XYZ file of C-alpha atoms in Angstrom:
764
model
C 17.040 3.715 4.065
C 13.424 4.373 5.340
C 14.681 7.930 7.013
C 17.357 9.510 5.575
C 18.711 13.545 5.904
C 16.436 14.211 2.993
C 13.450 11.663 2.146
C 12.344 13.241 -0.924
C 15.268 13.050 -3.122
C 15.887 10.078 -5.823
C 18.939 7.325 -4.841
C 21.635 9.241 -6.923
C 22.227 12.387 -5.349
C 20.747 13.932 -2.623
C 21.359 17.002 -0.094
C 24.946 14.760 0.877
C 26.311 16.549 -2.662
C 26.452 19.787 -1.318
C 28.231 18.751 2.362
C 31.486 20.414 1.320
C 29.588 23.430 -0.333
C 29.645 25.772 2.763
C 32.345 24.047 4.809
C -6.394 -5.227 11.788
C -6.311 -7.180 11.069
C -9.676 -6.750 10.593
C -10.355 -9.692 10.870
C -11.241 -11.537 7.366
C -15.025 -11.401 7.837
C -16.130 -10.201 4.438
C -20.102 -11.183 4.134
C -21.351 -14.045 3.004
C -20.157 -14.179 -0.807
C -21.262 -16.505 -3.953
C -18.591 -18.960 -3.919
C -18.345 -20.736 -8.049
C -19.100 -24.089 -8.037
C -16.417 -26.549 -9.040
C -15.586 -26.393 -12.558
C -17.601 -22.973 -13.415
C -15.278 -20.490 -15.763
C -14.015 -16.966 -14.903
C -16.510 -15.665 -17.231
C -19.805 -17.459 -15.223
C -17.801 -16.545 -12.115
C -17.713 -12.823 -12.920
C -21.413 -13.015 -14.302
C -22.740 -13.994 -10.639
C -24.513 -11.316 -8.155
C -22.156 -10.052 -5.832
C -23.754 -11.384 -2.598
C -21.722 -8.400 -0.738
C -23.119 -5.559 -2.422
C -25.229 -2.997 -0.517
C -28.719 -4.761 0.114
C -31.686 -2.768 -0.811
C -33.269 -4.217 2.621
C -32.241 -3.778 5.946
C -32.828 -7.761 6.650
C -32.969 -8.731 9.760
C -29.640 -9.591 11.404
C -29.323 -13.663 12.140
C -25.854 -14.839 11.820
C -24.391 -17.524 13.832
C -21.810 -18.744 12.258
C -18.999 -17.222 9.972
C -19.184 -16.334 6.607
C -16.706 -17.265 3.181
C -14.906 -15.203 1.918
C -13.724 -15.232 -2.110
C -10.270 -14.109 -2.751
C -8.269 -13.848 -5.877
C -4.883 -13.295 -4.898
C -3.814 -16.336 -6.366
C -5.277 -15.577 -9.746
C -8.060 -18.164 -9.261
C -11.136 -18.083 -7.851
C -10.918 -19.913 -4.586
C -12.265 -19.240 -0.669
C -9.466 -17.245 1.628
C -9.278 -20.270 3.825
C -8.039 -22.812 1.076
C -4.885 -20.600 -0.109
C -1.408 -21.495 0.850
C -0.690 -18.187 2.126
C -1.153 -15.653 4.989
C -3.992 -13.219 3.827
C -6.479 -10.576 4.811
C -9.189 -9.227 3.123
C -10.826 -5.997 4.424
C -14.395 -5.764 2.632
C -16.284 -2.652 1.605
C -19.085 -2.889 4.953
C -15.627 -2.743 6.622
C -14.078 0.205 4.684
C -17.539 1.644 4.580
C -18.438 1.386 8.766
C -14.737 2.750 9.798
C -15.058 5.628 7.390
C -11.283 4.447 5.475
C -10.169 7.156 3.533
C -7.064 5.763 3.153
C -4.328 2.925 4.361
C -3.159 5.013 7.161
C -6.884 4.119 8.849
C -5.638 0.291 8.210
C -2.744 0.783 10.044
C -1.718 -1.549 13.185
C -5.140 -3.619 11.821
C -3.651 -6.393 9.417
C -0.992 -8.322 11.109
C 2.633 -8.722 9.744
C 1.683 -5.492 7.574
C 3.226 -1.865 8.231
C 1.385 1.006 6.769
C 3.469 4.431 6.952
C 2.319 7.551 5.814
C 4.792 10.584 4.968
C 2.021 13.360 6.432
C -0.571 12.885 3.546
C -2.260 9.848 1.885
C -0.459 8.793 -1.527
C 3.043 9.450 0.422
C 2.737 6.093 1.642
C 5.209 3.257 2.293
C 4.069 -0.295 2.709
C 6.246 -3.358 4.502
C 5.463 -6.835 5.268
C 6.963 -9.090 7.676
C 9.962 -7.291 8.771
C 10.955 -6.179 4.847
C 10.956 -2.833 4.503
C 12.288 -0.994 1.453
C 15.142 0.884 2.975
C 14.341 3.970 0.412
C 15.194 2.479 -2.932
C 12.573 0.440 -4.870
C 9.714 -0.580 -3.462
C 9.463 -4.067 -1.710
C 5.524 -5.054 -1.694
C 3.221 -5.057 -5.104
C 0.297 -2.683 -5.879
C -2.607 -4.202 -7.974
C -5.715 -2.989 -9.109
C -7.968 -5.796 -10.799
C -5.508 -7.755 -12.416
C -3.168 -5.219 -13.213
C -0.133 -3.425 -11.200
C 0.518 0.480 -10.670
C 3.771 1.797 -9.370
C 7.397 1.790 -10.914
C 9.279 -1.588 -10.662
C 12.498 0.298 -10.834
C 14.499 1.864 -8.688
C 14.530 5.421 -9.702
C 10.901 6.395 -9.557
C 10.360 6.553 -5.415
C 8.116 3.868 -6.059
C 8.795 2.776 -2.228
C 7.398 6.187 -0.998
C 4.129 6.356 -3.192
C 2.752 3.230 -2.751
C -0.845 2.811 -4.411
C -3.140 4.887 -1.774
C -6.884 4.785 -3.302
C -9.894 6.774 -1.708
C -11.486 3.605 -1.642
C -14.979 3.862 -2.834
C -16.341 1.508 -5.316
C -13.894 -0.803 -4.070
C -15.614 -4.522 -3.051
C -12.562 -5.851 -0.878
C -9.134 -4.942 -0.182
C -6.834 -8.170 -0.502
C -3.135 -8.704 1.638
C -1.422 -11.630 0.715
C 2.033 -12.215 2.835
C 5.487 -13.064 1.500
C 7.244 -12.865 -1.748
C 4.727 -13.705 -4.466
C 7.380 -13.670 -6.859
C 6.095 -16.137 -9.160
C 2.383 -14.983 -9.722
C 3.235 -11.171 -9.113
C 6.831 -10.819 -10.011
C 9.578 -8.035 -9.262
C 8.524 -5.575 -5.889
C 6.522 -8.546 -4.309
C 9.100 -9.864 -2.318
C 7.250 -8.649 1.095
C 3.608 -9.606 -0.771
C 0.923 -7.839 -2.601
C -1.879 -5.478 -1.414
C -4.814 -5.836 -3.809
C -7.646 -3.498 -4.891
C -10.340 -5.116 -6.434
C -13.322 -3.147 -7.267
C -17.099 -3.640 -7.766
C -18.257 -4.907 -11.222
C -21.249 -3.609 -13.010
C -24.708 -4.990 -12.651
C -26.097 -6.908 -15.353
C -29.913 -6.840 -14.097
C -30.637 -4.140 -11.776
C -30.672 -0.541 -12.206
C -29.613 1.000 -8.505
C -27.878 3.825 -7.783
C -26.515 5.383 -4.240
C -25.753 8.835 -2.874
C -24.260 10.074 0.509
C -22.459 12.757 2.555
C -21.200 13.047 5.511
C -19.377 15.922 8.091
C -16.856 15.441 10.463
C -14.868 17.840 13.539
C -10.777 16.639 13.911
C -9.527 17.878 17.142
C -7.296 21.052 16.865
C -9.233 22.148 12.842
C -10.581 25.248 13.229
C -13.067 24.057 10.084
C -15.470 20.609 9.584
C -14.585 18.066 6.910
C -17.048 16.773 4.565
C -17.383 13.985 2.364
C -19.863 13.133 -0.697
C -19.998 10.087 -3.146
C -22.568 9.108 -5.751
C -23.010 5.681 -7.975
C -24.979 4.337 -10.570
C -25.416 1.383 -12.540
C -27.511 0.716 -16.006
C -27.911 -2.299 -17.250
C -27.919 -1.326 -21.224
C -29.116 -4.618 -22.307
C -30.166 -7.432 -19.528
C -27.542 -9.547 -19.376
C -25.578 -8.495 -21.588
C -24.241 -5.171 -21.150
C -23.612 -2.650 -18.349
C -22.138 0.124 -17.182
C -21.292 2.022 -14.088
C -19.810 5.470 -12.622
C -19.026 6.802 -9.225
C -17.727 9.906 -7.714
C -16.256 10.783 -4.604
C -14.748 13.496 -2.613
C -13.120 13.625 0.878
C -11.990 17.017 2.769
C -9.671 16.781 5.598
C -9.456 20.100 7.938
C -6.128 21.159 8.601
C -5.146 20.305 12.512
C -1.535 21.505 11.952
C -0.445 25.062 12.721
C 2.557 26.925 12.162
C 4.413 28.386 14.440
C 6.862 30.877 12.436
C 4.268 31.678 9.722
C 1.450 32.558 11.754
C -0.616 30.123 9.401
C -3.261 27.813 11.098
C -4.975 24.340 10.051
C -1.981 24.944 7.368
C -2.597 20.993 6.199
C -6.015 20.463 4.216
C -5.518 17.838 2.053
C -8.586 16.840 -0.538
C -9.068 13.814 -2.422
C -10.954 13.019 -5.333
C -11.644 9.913 -7.090
C -14.289 9.241 -10.096
C -14.227 5.908 -12.013
C -16.624 4.397 -14.811
C -16.572 0.553 -15.993
C -18.281 -1.059 -18.712
C -19.478 -4.778 -18.161
C -20.053 -6.703 -21.463
C -20.726 -10.027 -22.438
C -21.326 -10.863 -25.486
C -21.756 -14.451 -25.167
C -22.031 -17.277 -22.390
C -18.290 -18.026 -22.591
C -16.888 -13.864 -23.266
C -17.037 -11.196 -20.812
C -14.937 -7.982 -21.275
C -14.464 -5.716 -17.976
C -13.364 -2.149 -18.975
C -12.641 0.714 -16.164
C -11.029 4.229 -15.965
C -10.436 5.692 -12.710
C -9.126 9.293 -11.773
C -7.915 9.803 -8.710
C -6.278 13.536 -7.168
C -4.765 14.125 -3.894
C -3.890 18.043 -2.917
C -2.216 19.020 0.499
C -1.612 22.387 1.123
C 1.021 21.314 3.488
C 2.224 17.891 4.595
C 2.665 19.353 8.194
C 5.408 17.111 9.292
C 6.131 18.322 13.141
C 9.434 19.831 13.513
C 11.509 17.766 17.168
C 14.890 18.599 18.981
C 17.440 16.006 18.063
C 18.566 15.864 21.728
C 15.407 15.229 23.659
C 13.382 14.506 20.651
C 10.350 16.361 21.801
C 8.363 19.051 19.847
C 9.626 21.913 19.469
C 6.496 23.770 18.770
C 3.957 21.685 20.128
C 2.041 18.063 19.105
C 0.054 20.017 16.072
C 2.597 22.734 15.374
C 5.125 23.148 12.931
C 8.020 25.749 12.073
C 8.873 25.461 8.955
C 9.378 28.896 6.867
C 8.516 27.394 3.447
C 4.751 25.692 2.579
C 5.194 22.191 1.866
C 2.599 21.279 -0.773
C 1.955 18.028 -2.158
C -0.318 16.589 -5.196
C -0.768 13.431 -6.413
C -2.875 12.414 -9.642
C -3.482 8.993 -10.863
C -5.312 8.124 -14.554
C -5.813 4.022 -14.908
C -7.359 2.550 -17.313
C -7.846 -1.472 -17.702
C -9.340 -3.970 -20.346
C -9.843 -7.472 -19.224
C -11.470 -10.272 -21.288
C -12.384 -13.918 -19.798
C -13.079 -16.433 -22.109
C -14.508 -20.096 -21.671
C -12.911 -22.503 -23.645
C -14.371 -24.812 -22.267
C -11.343 -27.073 -21.489
C -9.494 -24.389 -19.935
C -9.816 -20.566 -19.440
C -8.428 -17.445 -21.472
C -7.632 -14.402 -20.160
C -6.056 -11.312 -21.191
C -5.204 -8.008 -19.226
C -4.100 -5.037 -20.201
C -3.666 -1.782 -18.415
C -1.967 1.986 -18.607
C -1.525 4.186 -16.172
C 0.070 7.800 -15.730
C 0.720 9.328 -12.287
C 1.797 13.067 -12.169
C 3.247 14.093 -8.657
C 4.866 17.678 -7.184
C 5.655 18.548 -3.826
C 7.662 20.974 -2.432
C 10.096 20.728 0.872
C 11.968 23.125 2.957
C 15.297 22.359 2.959
C 16.447 25.769 4.572
C 17.140 24.032 8.098
C 19.567 22.501 5.404
C 21.202 25.362 3.491
C 20.086 28.219 5.388
C 23.548 28.370 7.439
C 25.723 28.248 4.439
C 23.841 31.305 3.010
C 24.312 33.102 6.182
C 28.029 32.114 5.978
C 28.503 33.499 2.075
C 26.795 36.893 3.869
C 22.707 36.104 2.347
C 21.218 36.070 6.132
C 17.681 34.513 5.998
C 18.333 32.779 3.036
C 15.392 30.009 2.074
C 16.066 26.618 -0.041
C 12.985 25.073 -1.773
C 13.207 21.694 -2.986
C 10.896 21.314 -5.788
C 9.706 17.663 -6.755
C 7.897 16.692 -9.929
C 8.027 12.731 -10.722
C 5.610 11.287 -13.169
C 5.517 7.724 -14.628
C 3.709 5.975 -17.286
C 3.183 2.599 -17.625
C 1.859 -0.188 -19.990
C 1.260 -3.605 -18.644
C -0.385 -6.594 -20.556
C -0.696 -10.049 -19.248
C -2.163 -13.154 -20.691
C -3.287 -16.472 -18.531
C -4.403 -19.618 -19.129
C -5.700 -22.158 -16.462
C -7.036 -25.249 -16.398
C -11.187 -25.868 -14.869
C -10.829 -26.640 -11.679
C -11.874 -29.407 -9.992
C -9.383 -31.948 -11.693
C -6.556 -33.950 -10.018
C -3.944 -31.736 -11.776
C -4.840 -28.183 -11.872
C -2.192 -25.757 -14.160
C -1.656 -22.041 -14.527
C 0.717 -20.593 -17.016
C 0.783 -17.010 -18.604
C 3.366 -14.200 -19.732
C 3.699 -10.364 -18.986
C 5.263 -7.518 -20.459
C 5.308 -4.158 -18.953
C 7.087 -0.712 -20.214
C 7.073 2.395 -18.034
C 8.680 5.819 -18.626
C 9.104 8.289 -15.661
C 10.885 11.753 -14.757
C 12.327 12.790 -11.839
C 13.256 16.467 -11.549
C 14.348 18.341 -8.425
C 15.241 21.594 -8.682
C 17.244 22.898 -5.072
C 16.841 26.723 -4.754
C 18.563 29.725 -3.011
C 16.254 32.364 -2.170
C 15.954 35.269 -0.642
C 13.221 35.914 2.293
C 10.587 37.460 -0.543
C 11.126 34.413 -3.203
C 13.945 36.442 -5.573
C 16.619 34.274 -6.284
C 19.793 34.511 -4.431
C 22.700 36.064 -6.680
C 25.252 33.085 -7.781
C 23.751 30.853 -5.801
C 20.230 30.132 -7.303
C 19.910 27.336 -8.234
C 21.636 25.242 -6.233
C 20.958 22.050 -8.106
C 18.774 21.405 -11.265
C 18.334 17.994 -11.855
C 16.446 15.782 -14.430
C 16.496 11.646 -14.753
C 14.413 10.247 -17.297
C 14.188 6.692 -17.143
C 13.001 3.336 -19.122
C 12.088 0.228 -17.763
C 11.023 -2.907 -19.851
C 10.411 -6.313 -18.837
C 8.926 -9.529 -19.992
C 8.313 -12.540 -18.337
C 6.575 -16.347 -18.283
C 5.190 -17.915 -15.405
C 3.316 -21.010 -14.419
C 2.034 -23.083 -11.701
C 0.832 -26.609 -10.972
C -1.384 -28.736 -8.279
C -1.082 -32.424 -7.963
C -3.871 -33.770 -5.603
C -1.947 -37.140 -4.309
C -5.408 -37.581 -2.307
C -8.441 -36.038 -1.960
C -6.778 -34.610 1.505
C -2.954 -33.766 0.373
C -1.987 -32.236 -2.707
C 1.468 -30.138 -3.568
C 1.309 -26.713 -6.136
C 4.523 -25.781 -7.597
C 5.573 -23.013 -9.640
C 8.114 -20.936 -11.248
C 8.679 -17.568 -13.315
C 11.555 -15.968 -15.095
C 11.470 -12.235 -16.524
C 14.110 -9.968 -18.042
C 14.425 -6.453 -17.566
C 16.087 -3.650 -19.634
C 16.477 -0.198 -17.935
C 18.270 2.802 -18.573
C 18.483 6.254 -17.488
C 20.041 9.647 -18.697
C 21.024 12.126 -15.907
C 21.053 15.974 -16.621
C 22.666 18.050 -14.159
C 23.475 22.045 -13.648
C 23.554 24.445 -10.829
C 26.197 25.774 -8.455
C 26.064 22.540 -6.258
C 27.113 20.343 -9.360
C 30.193 22.799 -10.391
C 31.753 22.617 -7.145
C 31.035 18.611 -6.746
C 32.701 18.229 -10.570
C 29.169 16.217 -11.543
C 28.038 16.520 -14.922
C 25.488 14.808 -17.849
C 26.143 11.195 -17.432
C 23.697 7.713 -18.423
C 23.752 4.448 -17.990
C 21.804 1.743 -18.723
C 21.417 -2.612 -17.933
C 19.713 -5.777 -18.431
C 19.174 -8.726 -15.915
C 17.470 -11.996 -15.914
C 15.950 -13.301 -12.363
C 13.919 -16.634 -11.784
C 11.717 -16.788 -9.048
C 10.041 -20.328 -7.511
C 7.526 -21.378 -4.896
C 6.967 -24.908 -3.396
C 3.331 -25.610 -0.959
C 2.294 -28.870 0.093
C -1.455 -29.148 1.279
C -3.185 -31.253 3.847
C -6.177 -31.408 4.533
C -7.272 -32.258 8.042
C -11.294 -32.172 7.889
C -13.436 -30.281 5.754
C -12.620 -27.352 7.385
C -9.252 -27.361 8.335
C -6.050 -27.632 6.542
C -2.223 -27.191 7.119
C -0.009 -25.900 4.637
C 3.965 -25.495 4.224
C 5.199 -22.332 1.589
C 8.725 -22.436 0.032
C 9.018 -19.625 -1.871
C 11.484 -16.728 -3.433
C 11.341 -13.462 -4.487
C 13.074 -10.298 -6.067
C 13.251 -6.493 -6.497
C 15.231 -5.689 -9.958
C 18.610 -3.715 -10.234
C 19.599 -1.141 -11.708
C 22.621 1.056 -13.678
C 24.140 3.678 -11.359
C 25.964 6.736 -12.578
C 29.550 6.262 -14.038
C 31.799 7.591 -11.343
C 35.018 6.116 -10.096
C 34.915 4.376 -7.284
C 31.146 3.516 -8.870
C 29.755 -0.421 -9.734
C 28.406 0.433 -13.127
C 25.184 -1.921 -12.332
C 23.333 -2.646 -8.778
C 22.029 -6.661 -9.350
C 18.743 -7.409 -7.775
C 18.272 -8.089 -4.523
C 16.616 -11.498 -3.810
C 14.880 -13.252 -0.531
C 13.775 -17.149 0.017
C 10.789 -17.329 2.627
C 10.193 -20.416 4.708
C 6.282 -20.792 6.170
C 3.813 -22.872 7.873
C 0.196 -22.275 8.639
C -2.861 -23.601 10.365
C -5.987 -22.567 9.227
C -9.527 -23.919 10.716
C -12.888 -23.641 11.525
C -14.445 -24.578 15.042
C -17.212 -25.345 16.968
C -19.716 -25.328 13.963
C -18.085 -22.526 12.536
C -17.962 -20.275 15.050
C -14.714 -19.954 15.608
C -11.394 -19.486 12.942
C -8.210 -19.701 13.467
C -5.189 -18.621 10.829
C -1.928 -19.152 12.098
C 1.597 -18.818 10.170
C 5.643 -18.972 11.165
C 8.229 -18.023 8.871
C 11.861 -17.934 8.561
C 12.985 -15.106 5.736
C 16.257 -15.017 4.447
C 17.089 -11.620 2.459
C 20.778 -11.309 0.075
C 22.452 -9.191 -1.477
C 20.511 -6.008 -0.098
C 20.481 -3.111 -2.472
C 21.729 -0.395 -0.091
C 22.213 3.470 -0.323
C 25.929 4.465 -0.227
C 27.891 7.815 -1.161
C 31.221 8.765 -2.842
C 34.219 10.354 -0.246
C 32.281 13.693 -2.266
C 28.857 12.783 -0.731
C 27.292 11.861 -4.158
C 24.696 8.746 -3.583
C 24.183 5.387 -5.668
C 23.193 2.354 -4.958
C 25.158 -0.834 -3.987
C 24.732 -4.417 -3.015
C 25.832 -5.575 0.600
C 24.621 -7.219 3.137
C 21.986 -9.692 4.366
C 19.510 -9.878 6.738
C 17.310 -12.547 8.607
C 13.301 -12.119 9.443
C 11.660 -14.389 11.676
C 8.079 -13.928 13.058
C 4.554 -15.158 13.734
C 0.932 -14.257 12.959
C -2.414 -15.539 14.719
C -6.032 -14.561 12.946
C -8.816 -15.114 15.481
C -13.110 -14.455 14.750
C -15.270 -15.886 17.287
C -19.582 -15.961 16.890
C -20.013 -16.430 20.446
C -23.624 -15.616 20.308
C -25.967 -14.706 17.772
C -24.921 -11.393 15.618
C -22.109 -10.691 18.141
C -18.416 -11.218 16.380
C -14.976 -10.858 18.300
C -11.546 -10.393 16.367
C -8.168 -10.461 17.615
C -4.919 -10.580 15.407
C -1.373 -10.676 16.476
C 1.699 -10.352 14.962
C 5.251 -10.714 16.479
C 8.832 -9.856 14.007
C 12.319 -9.973 14.901
C 13.967 -9.058 11.876
C 17.672 -8.045 11.812
C 20.619 -7.552 9.572
C 23.154 -10.851 9.712
C 25.912 -8.926 7.713
C 27.543 -5.659 8.507
C 25.671 -2.653 6.136
C 28.770 -0.009 6.793
C 27.373 2.502 4.527
C 23.988 3.089 6.913
C 25.928 2.646 9.878
C 24.438 -0.761 10.703
C 25.777 -3.469 12.521
C 25.316 -7.685 12.251
C 22.935 -8.074 14.965
C 20.791 -4.789 14.325
C 17.061 -4.572 13.939
C 15.958 -3.531 10.265
C 14.372 0.044 10.640
C 10.579 0.662 10.738
C 9.366 -2.544 12.476
C 7.921 -3.067 15.541
C 8.014 -6.344 16.910
C 4.652 -6.218 18.608
C 1.248 -5.557 17.060
C -1.952 -6.718 17.500
C -5.924 -5.462 17.230
C -8.799 -6.250 18.825
C -12.095 -5.793 17.347
C -15.414 -6.499 17.634
C -18.695 -6.119 15.914
C -22.371 -6.241 17.173
C -25.960 -6.212 14.317
C -28.838 -6.242 16.474
C -32.727 -5.625 15.190
C -34.910 -2.619 16.053
C -38.233 -1.086 15.518
C -40.046 -0.159 12.644
C -38.081 -2.849 10.533
C -34.586 -0.991 11.508
C -31.428 -2.703 11.836
C -28.456 -1.460 14.202
C -24.916 -2.140 14.314
C -22.346 -1.390 16.348
C -18.488 -2.087 16.595
C -15.234 -0.698 17.451
C -10.932 -1.556 17.437
C -8.267 -1.119 19.220
C -5.135 -1.310 17.413
C -1.466 -1.458 19.147
C 1.495 -0.745 17.210
C 5.080 -1.475 19.016
C 7.771 0.536 19.539
C 10.538 0.797 16.578
C 13.687 2.269 15.103
C 14.004 4.957 12.887
C 17.504 3.394 11.325
C 20.069 0.674 12.635
C 20.610 0.780 16.580
C 24.506 1.030 15.534
C 24.135 3.920 13.811
C 24.255 7.641 14.896
C 20.992 9.146 13.201
C 18.692 6.723 15.134
C 15.727 7.529 17.013
C 13.298 5.488 19.157
C 9.756 5.843 17.444
C 7.466 5.018 20.648
C 4.566 2.226 20.405
C 0.636 3.715 20.495
C -2.629 2.617 20.757
C -5.189 3.954 18.725
C -9.023 3.058 19.473
C -12.083 3.678 16.931
C -15.707 3.409 17.772
C -18.710 3.121 14.641
C -22.547 2.070 14.472
C -25.231 2.313 11.711
C -29.076 2.292 11.323
C -30.727 0.751 8.410
C -33.830 1.069 6.724
C -34.771 -0.763 3.554
C -33.154 2.334 1.537
C -30.966 4.902 4.069
C -27.991 4.406 6.444
C -27.136 6.509 9.008
C -23.774 6.412 10.548
C -21.325 7.583 12.809
C -17.783 7.291 13.747
C -14.951 8.259 15.693
C -11.262 7.586 14.845
C -8.496 7.802 17.216
C -10.668 8.548 19.626
C -8.375 8.678 22.346
C -6.222 11.435 20.351
C -2.802 9.904 20.152
C 0.296 11.878 18.851
C 2.879 9.076 18.005
C 6.281 10.222 16.319
C 5.878 8.295 13.138
C 8.498 8.391 10.188
C 11.749 10.467 11.894
C 13.806 11.732 9.565
C 16.643 14.583 10.062
C 17.533 17.472 8.601
C 21.271 18.486 8.284
C 23.326 21.579 8.570
C 25.658 22.157 5.381
C 27.536 24.285 7.282
C 28.991 22.073 10.043
C 27.800 18.812 9.032
C 25.606 18.188 13.066
C 21.768 17.192 12.821
C 19.581 20.858 12.642
C 16.128 19.457 13.039
C 13.987 16.316 13.228
C 10.816 15.692 11.089
C 7.939 13.639 12.144
C 4.518 12.825 10.644
C 1.608 12.086 12.897
C -1.995 10.540 13.364
C -4.944 12.664 12.297
C -6.058 13.659 15.780
C -9.651 12.352 17.112
C -11.969 12.712 14.491
C -16.117 12.235 15.046
C -17.586 12.082 12.190
C -21.638 11.327 10.591
C -22.777 9.747 7.367
C -26.186 9.659 5.393
C -26.375 6.858 2.581
C -29.555 6.497 0.592
C -29.829 3.463 -2.558
C -32.563 3.538 -5.217
């Protein structure tokens, strides 16, 4: 599940195997965009100048209505208000104003979306509408433009390492809630998070450069960031390239009370991107891009809590681990998209290859140190070293009808192949790092896996009248998986574990049905019924263990209302839903403590979401969003200590966010802007209510403020994140004493403390 005795292990085996050894929204306001005219091809739409790109002038503020927001989450270019699903958009301007450096900065601002961190960017878990991953495969899909990233398998810990880009050169982030199994396939049971990148400009030579400094409460040093971008049209209206680089250096703010080291959790993020946009003819466009991102943290900086009182043992910003817990994540992503206007229809080819490499170290001394003591090795330490990599190739072909007809359709085929390795080395070391005789290594595990999937999909919209239309969709997917399992070490010998392998294949069908009725030009109601699934996997070949765990599935029923009122000065997005989740993939263990997956139990999630935006006076925008979520087991889950009626872990019942933005004219042709938001995340539980290892994570609210001044070329920006300096206990997990079976210590992540910064950017 989401919080287990050792969150870092893969699902087939964990430290339990040695238990016998010792004994916002941000409201959807993007800036006005050019909405393609009816009948425009994908090629023509791509060639249109992007009205959301940074302006070279400080335009005089004169906003009296809410602008149009264009999205591509449904694989069509359309107004967000026409999408028959709950959707949020965070545009590049909002990302810059709020100094967003990771998804954690958006936590609480997107209704119905829960974003959790394991202590650093990149160790990120996302759930939507009360459907958590329960610590196996991902339930939320992540995309860059038209290509998915992250594993569809349960072997690669995808649920704990969701795509978390340093969002420079990002045009917008689209969040589409509810199962998206028809268009996006496996691992989108909860929804989809999509990064839409900026495209090279075919007309104008341009560039920008900027930098900033910040101070964080409790940190001894300053943080800093820098970025640069250049766009070069090589052949006007035909060929352009762009290149960008950014770096964000966050100082450490957690001290280690045991080792005496201060500010241990410094994080450095780097991102670079190269993009090419080529239009050889007016009917064809080619987009090629390469992205490299790295995240390097000296330590995760987890806060240790007393298991009985749940109070920090050393303080809100101190830890007491005896081994450093560094984390690194490197992503290389390459993509090529071809759009071809066939005049009677549009063709799209989207190809990608990605490679992700992660390394981390976890301190398991609290688990195995007592065992070492009992065996005569005092002050022994136990590092768990993890090395994980994932290579993923994807190819999608799509044909789409021209928009505007009575019948609109889309059909496509998808293929992906991924291979991953998951290596774990659990050590038994003396305090000086030398191996303990006989005991080291406790476990040495290597788990190479492969996952291949092929799918066909399509949807069709029939316009019954000018106001009423109905959309239906279908997808069939088939996947093939295999793994080999190599294990050695003292623990493996004691438990009788040996090398192993397994394979599986499975087909899945998902569907969608959605009628929509336009009450007026600016108001519509819709109903959406849709299904989603998460791929199953093979299991270890052990007595009593099922050879295969099957996919789990859910069906969602959603009703919504989207409207603009008072001459487009008020927008309302309201949605209610009911989700049935069946055949849930759950962790289980053999009598000797070997972990595996099994199917079991059902759950239901019901809730409502609302997003409001209002322009009461010229240039002032107010926003409110809120979500109520009630997700519970409807059958017992004995392996996790859950009983029917228990709330699902990690899901707050109530979240809400208030925001305000005001733009105003200043002397000397300057434009000023100021805003802020307050985000509340309600209380939740770390596990199921009936479980003995369940702790309450209290609700908390975060206040952010920001302001900027813009002239024709320069932008000066200030911001304050977590101004009220909250220290919530998040993602509580536990370490269990292997000698006694007692809970040794709790571990929790916390928010980055109050951070205040200043930024200066210039364009040319």
